Amino acid sequence: MDKENSLLNILLIEDSDTDAFIIQNAISQHHKDAHSQRAVTLKSGEEFLQAGGIDLLLLDLGLPDSASPQDTYEQMKKWCDVIPVIIMTNIKDHDLAKTMVHEGAADFLNKDLIAKDPTHIQKVIDFAIERHTKSKRLAQESKDKDAILNVFMGGYSISDK
């Protein structure tokens, strides 16, 4: 997130005009400090992400340039370490949702929930950002501790082989 003006830059990768309208409308109503952009394909979404400046990704799993929901996520999960990735779909597959969250997605949100309660997206976005920030901070603290231990150990690693 841009700290100077605290504007949250959201990328929505969604091919449905109707779903995109509902989602972007919910964001604008309930997340006043957010700016959303839309891509309709994985390829164009990847271009947005590579250009930088995106703080959060809302990813539809059913895109025209993807073979399956799993394929969509496989192509985009590399971004989970960089920014929170929220999967948004109408697929009601609990096991798929668990798998994707286990593999790094920040959350898995059924698009029907947004249509029924537009405030739901604000909560999901806020919590995803908080979890991602905490996770990055913990990872950095772990790296720092490892570096300090490495100095004290003389650059050697102890292994129980």
C-alpha positions as a LaTeX table, in Angstrom:
\begin{tabular}{lrrr}
\hline
Residue & $x$ (\AA) & $y$ (\AA) & $z$ (\AA) \\
\hline
Met1 & 0.00 & 0.00 & 0.00 \\
Asp2 & 1.29 & 3.48 & $-0.86$ \\
Lys3 & 2.14 & 4.93 & 2.57 \\
Glu4 & 2.15 & 8.56 & 1.43 \\
Asn5 & $-1.53$ & 8.73 & 0.60 \\
Ser6 & $-2.53$ & 5.29 & 1.96 \\
Leu7 & $-4.39$ & 4.47 & $-1.24$ \\
Leu8 & $-4.99$ & 0.75 & $-1.61$ \\
Asn9 & $-4.38$ & $-0.33$ & $-5.21$ \\
Ile10 & $-6.49$ & $-3.38$ & $-6.03$ \\
Leu11 & $-6.27$ & $-5.44$ & $-9.18$ \\
Leu12 & $-9.42$ & $-7.35$ & $-10.09$ \\
Ile13 & $-8.91$ & $-10.09$ & $-12.65$ \\
Glu14 & $-12.47$ & $-10.83$ & $-13.72$ \\
Asp15 & $-13.90$ & $-11.57$ & $-17.17$ \\
Ser16 & $-17.58$ & $-11.09$ & $-16.30$ \\
Asp17 & $-18.76$ & $-7.50$ & $-16.75$ \\
Thr18 & $-21.64$ & $-8.08$ & $-14.33$ \\
Asp19 & $-19.45$ & $-9.58$ & $-11.59$ \\
Ala20 & $-16.81$ & $-6.88$ & $-12.11$ \\
Phe21 & $-19.45$ & $-4.16$ & $-11.74$ \\
Ile22 & $-20.80$ & $-5.68$ & $-8.50$ \\
Ile23 & $-17.32$ & $-6.17$ & $-7.04$ \\
Gln24 & $-15.96$ & $-2.75$ & $-8.03$ \\
Asn25 & $-19.15$ & $-1.07$ & $-6.80$ \\
Ala26 & $-18.84$ & $-2.85$ & $-3.44$ \\
Ile27 & $-15.20$ & $-1.79$ & $-3.18$ \\
Ser28 & $-15.96$ & 1.85 & $-3.97$ \\
Gln29 & $-18.84$ & 1.93 & $-1.47$ \\
His30 & $-17.12$ & 0.18 & 1.40 \\
His31 & $-13.42$ & 0.80 & 0.92 \\
Lys32 & $-13.09$ & 4.53 & 0.32 \\
Asp33 & $-9.27$ & 4.41 & 0.41 \\
Ala34 & $-9.11$ & 1.95 & $-2.48$ \\
His35 & $-8.59$ & 2.28 & $-6.21$ \\
Ser36 & $-9.43$ & $-0.76$ & $-8.32$ \\
Gln37 & $-8.29$ & $-1.68$ & $-11.80$ \\
Arg38 & $-9.60$ & $-4.53$ & $-13.87$ \\
Ala39 & $-8.02$ & $-7.07$ & $-16.14$ \\
Val40 & $-10.16$ & $-9.60$ & $-18.02$ \\
Thr41 & $-7.51$ & $-12.25$ & $-18.71$ \\
Leu42 & $-4.63$ & $-13.86$ & $-16.85$ \\
Lys43 & $-2.21$ & $-12.41$ & $-19.38$ \\
Ser44 & $-3.35$ & $-8.82$ & $-18.91$ \\
Gly45 & $-3.51$ & $-9.34$ & $-15.13$ \\
Glu46 & 0.07 & $-10.57$ & $-15.14$ \\
Glu47 & 1.11 & $-7.44$ & $-17.03$ \\
Phe48 & $-0.52$ & $-5.23$ & $-14.37$ \\
Leu49 & 1.21 & $-7.16$ & $-11.60$ \\
Gln50 & 4.62 & $-7.05$ & $-13.28$ \\
Ala51 & 4.32 & $-3.28$ & $-13.70$ \\
Gly52 & 4.07 & $-3.00$ & $-9.90$ \\
Gly53 & 2.07 & $-0.79$ & $-7.60$ \\
Ile54 & $-0.62$ & $-3.38$ & $-6.87$ \\
Asp55 & $-1.36$ & $-3.98$ & $-3.18$ \\
Leu56 & $-4.01$ & $-6.70$ & $-3.43$ \\
Leu57 & $-5.26$ & $-9.13$ & $-6.07$ \\
Leu58 & $-8.87$ & $-10.25$ & $-6.41$ \\
Leu59 & $-8.72$ & $-13.28$ & $-8.70$ \\
Asp60 & $-11.62$ & $-14.94$ & $-10.50$ \\
Leu61 & $-10.84$ & $-18.59$ & $-11.22$ \\
Gly62 & $-12.85$ & $-18.93$ & $-14.43$ \\
Leu63 & $-10.91$ & $-16.92$ & $-16.99$ \\
Pro64 & $-10.93$ & $-17.30$ & $-20.80$ \\
Asp65 & $-7.18$ & $-17.89$ & $-21.10$ \\
Ser66 & $-7.03$ & $-20.59$ & $-18.43$ \\
Ala67 & $-7.78$ & $-24.30$ & $-18.72$ \\
Ser68 & $-9.39$ & $-24.72$ & $-15.28$ \\
Pro69 & $-9.78$ & $-23.06$ & $-11.88$ \\
Gln70 & $-6.72$ & $-24.96$ & $-10.67$ \\
Asp71 & $-4.73$ & $-23.79$ & $-13.70$ \\
Thr72 & $-5.73$ & $-20.18$ & $-13.01$ \\
Tyr73 & $-4.50$ & $-20.40$ & $-9.45$ \\
Glu74 & $-1.30$ & $-22.27$ & $-10.40$ \\
Gln75 & $-0.38$ & $-19.46$ & $-12.78$ \\
Met76 & $-1.02$ & $-16.73$ & $-10.21$ \\
Lys77 & 0.00 & $-18.25$ & $-6.87$ \\
Lys78 & 3.56 & $-16.95$ & $-7.21$ \\
Trp79 & 2.12 & $-13.54$ & $-6.27$ \\
Cys80 & 0.88 & $-14.81$ & $-2.88$ \\
Asp81 & 4.28 & $-14.07$ & $-1.33$ \\
Val82 & 4.24 & $-10.53$ & $-2.68$ \\
Ile83 & 0.64 & $-9.36$ & $-2.11$ \\
Pro84 & $-2.55$ & $-10.81$ & $-0.65$ \\
Val85 & $-4.39$ & $-12.86$ & $-3.27$ \\
Ile86 & $-8.11$ & $-13.30$ & $-2.66$ \\
Ile87 & $-9.77$ & $-15.96$ & $-4.77$ \\
Met88 & $-13.23$ & $-14.91$ & $-5.93$ \\
Thr89 & $-15.50$ & $-17.41$ & $-7.61$ \\
Asn90 & $-18.99$ & $-18.84$ & $-7.78$ \\
Ile91 & $-17.58$ & $-22.34$ & $-7.39$ \\
Lys92 & $-18.79$ & $-23.85$ & $-4.13$ \\
Asp93 & $-15.92$ & $-26.30$ & $-3.61$ \\
His94 & $-14.79$ & $-26.26$ & 0.02 \\
Asp95 & $-11.86$ & $-28.64$ & $-0.62$ \\
Leu96 & $-10.59$ & $-26.47$ & $-3.47$ \\
Ala97 & $-10.84$ & $-23.41$ & $-1.24$ \\
Lys98 & $-8.91$ & $-25.12$ & 1.56 \\
Thr99 & $-6.21$ & $-26.25$ & $-0.85$ \\
Met100 & $-5.71$ & $-22.79$ & $-2.34$ \\
Val101 & $-5.61$ & $-21.11$ & 1.07 \\
His102 & $-3.15$ & $-23.78$ & 2.24 \\
Glu103 & $-0.98$ & $-23.00$ & $-0.79$ \\
Gly104 & $-0.90$ & $-19.28$ & $-0.04$ \\
Ala105 & $-4.14$ & $-17.57$ & $-1.07$ \\
Ala106 & $-5.19$ & $-14.99$ & 1.50 \\
Asp107 & $-8.84$ & $-15.96$ & 1.32 \\
Phe108 & $-11.48$ & $-17.65$ & $-0.83$ \\
Leu109 & $-14.67$ & $-15.65$ & $-1.34$ \\
Asn110 & $-17.85$ & $-16.71$ & $-3.06$ \\
Lys111 & $-19.00$ & $-13.86$ & $-5.32$ \\
Asp112 & $-22.63$ & $-14.47$ & $-4.34$ \\
Leu113 & $-21.78$ & $-13.21$ & $-0.84$ \\
Ile114 & $-20.74$ & $-9.84$ & $-2.27$ \\
Ala115 & $-23.99$ & $-9.46$ & $-4.17$ \\
Lys116 & $-25.97$ & $-10.31$ & $-1.01$ \\
Asp117 & $-23.85$ & $-8.21$ & 1.38 \\
Pro118 & $-21.45$ & $-5.74$ & $-0.26$ \\
Thr119 & $-19.83$ & $-4.92$ & 3.11 \\
His120 & $-18.45$ & $-8.47$ & 3.11 \\
Ile121 & $-15.73$ & $-7.48$ & 0.67 \\
Gln122 & $-14.41$ & $-4.79$ & 3.01 \\
Lys123 & $-13.95$ & $-7.31$ & 5.81 \\
Val124 & $-12.27$ & $-9.85$ & 3.55 \\
Ile125 & $-9.90$ & $-7.23$ & 2.12 \\
Asp126 & $-9.03$ & $-5.77$ & 5.54 \\
Phe127 & $-8.38$ & $-9.17$ & 7.12 \\
Ala128 & $-6.36$ & $-10.41$ & 4.13 \\
Ile129 & $-4.12$ & $-7.35$ & 4.30 \\
Glu130 & $-3.62$ & $-7.76$ & 8.05 \\
Arg131 & $-2.77$ & $-11.48$ & 7.73 \\
His132 & $-0.39$ & $-10.81$ & 4.86 \\
Thr133 & 1.36 & $-7.97$ & 6.70 \\
Lys134 & 1.75 & $-10.11$ & 9.82 \\
Ser135 & 3.05 & $-13.05$ & 7.79 \\
Lys136 & 5.65 & $-10.89$ & 6.03 \\
Arg137 & 6.75 & $-9.39$ & 9.33 \\
Leu138 & 7.14 & $-12.84$ & 10.92 \\
Ala139 & 9.10 & $-14.08$ & 7.91 \\
Gln140 & 11.44 & $-11.08$ & 8.14 \\
Glu141 & 11.91 & $-11.59$ & 11.89 \\
Ser142 & 12.76 & $-15.23$ & 11.25 \\
Lys143 & 15.31 & $-14.22$ & 8.58 \\
Asp144 & 16.84 & $-11.68$ & 10.98 \\
Lys145 & 17.13 & $-14.28$ & 13.75 \\
Asp146 & 18.69 & $-16.77$ & 11.34 \\
Ala147 & 21.22 & $-14.16$ & 10.25 \\
Ile148 & 22.15 & $-13.41$ & 13.86 \\
Leu149 & 22.48 & $-17.11$ & 14.69 \\
Asn150 & 24.57 & $-17.60$ & 11.57 \\
Val151 & 27.00 & $-14.91$ & 12.76 \\
Phe152 & 27.32 & $-16.52$ & 16.19 \\
Met153 & 27.75 & $-19.96$ & 14.62 \\
Gly154 & 30.58 & $-18.72$ & 12.42 \\
Gly155 & 28.53 & $-19.18$ & 9.28 \\
Tyr156 & 28.06 & $-22.90$ & 9.93 \\
Ser157 & 24.84 & $-24.78$ & 10.11 \\
Ile158 & 24.19 & $-27.54$ & 12.59 \\
Ser159 & 22.46 & $-30.51$ & 11.10 \\
Asp160 & 21.38 & $-33.78$ & 12.67 \\
Lys161 & 22.27 & $-35.97$ & 9.68 \\
\hline
\end{tabular}
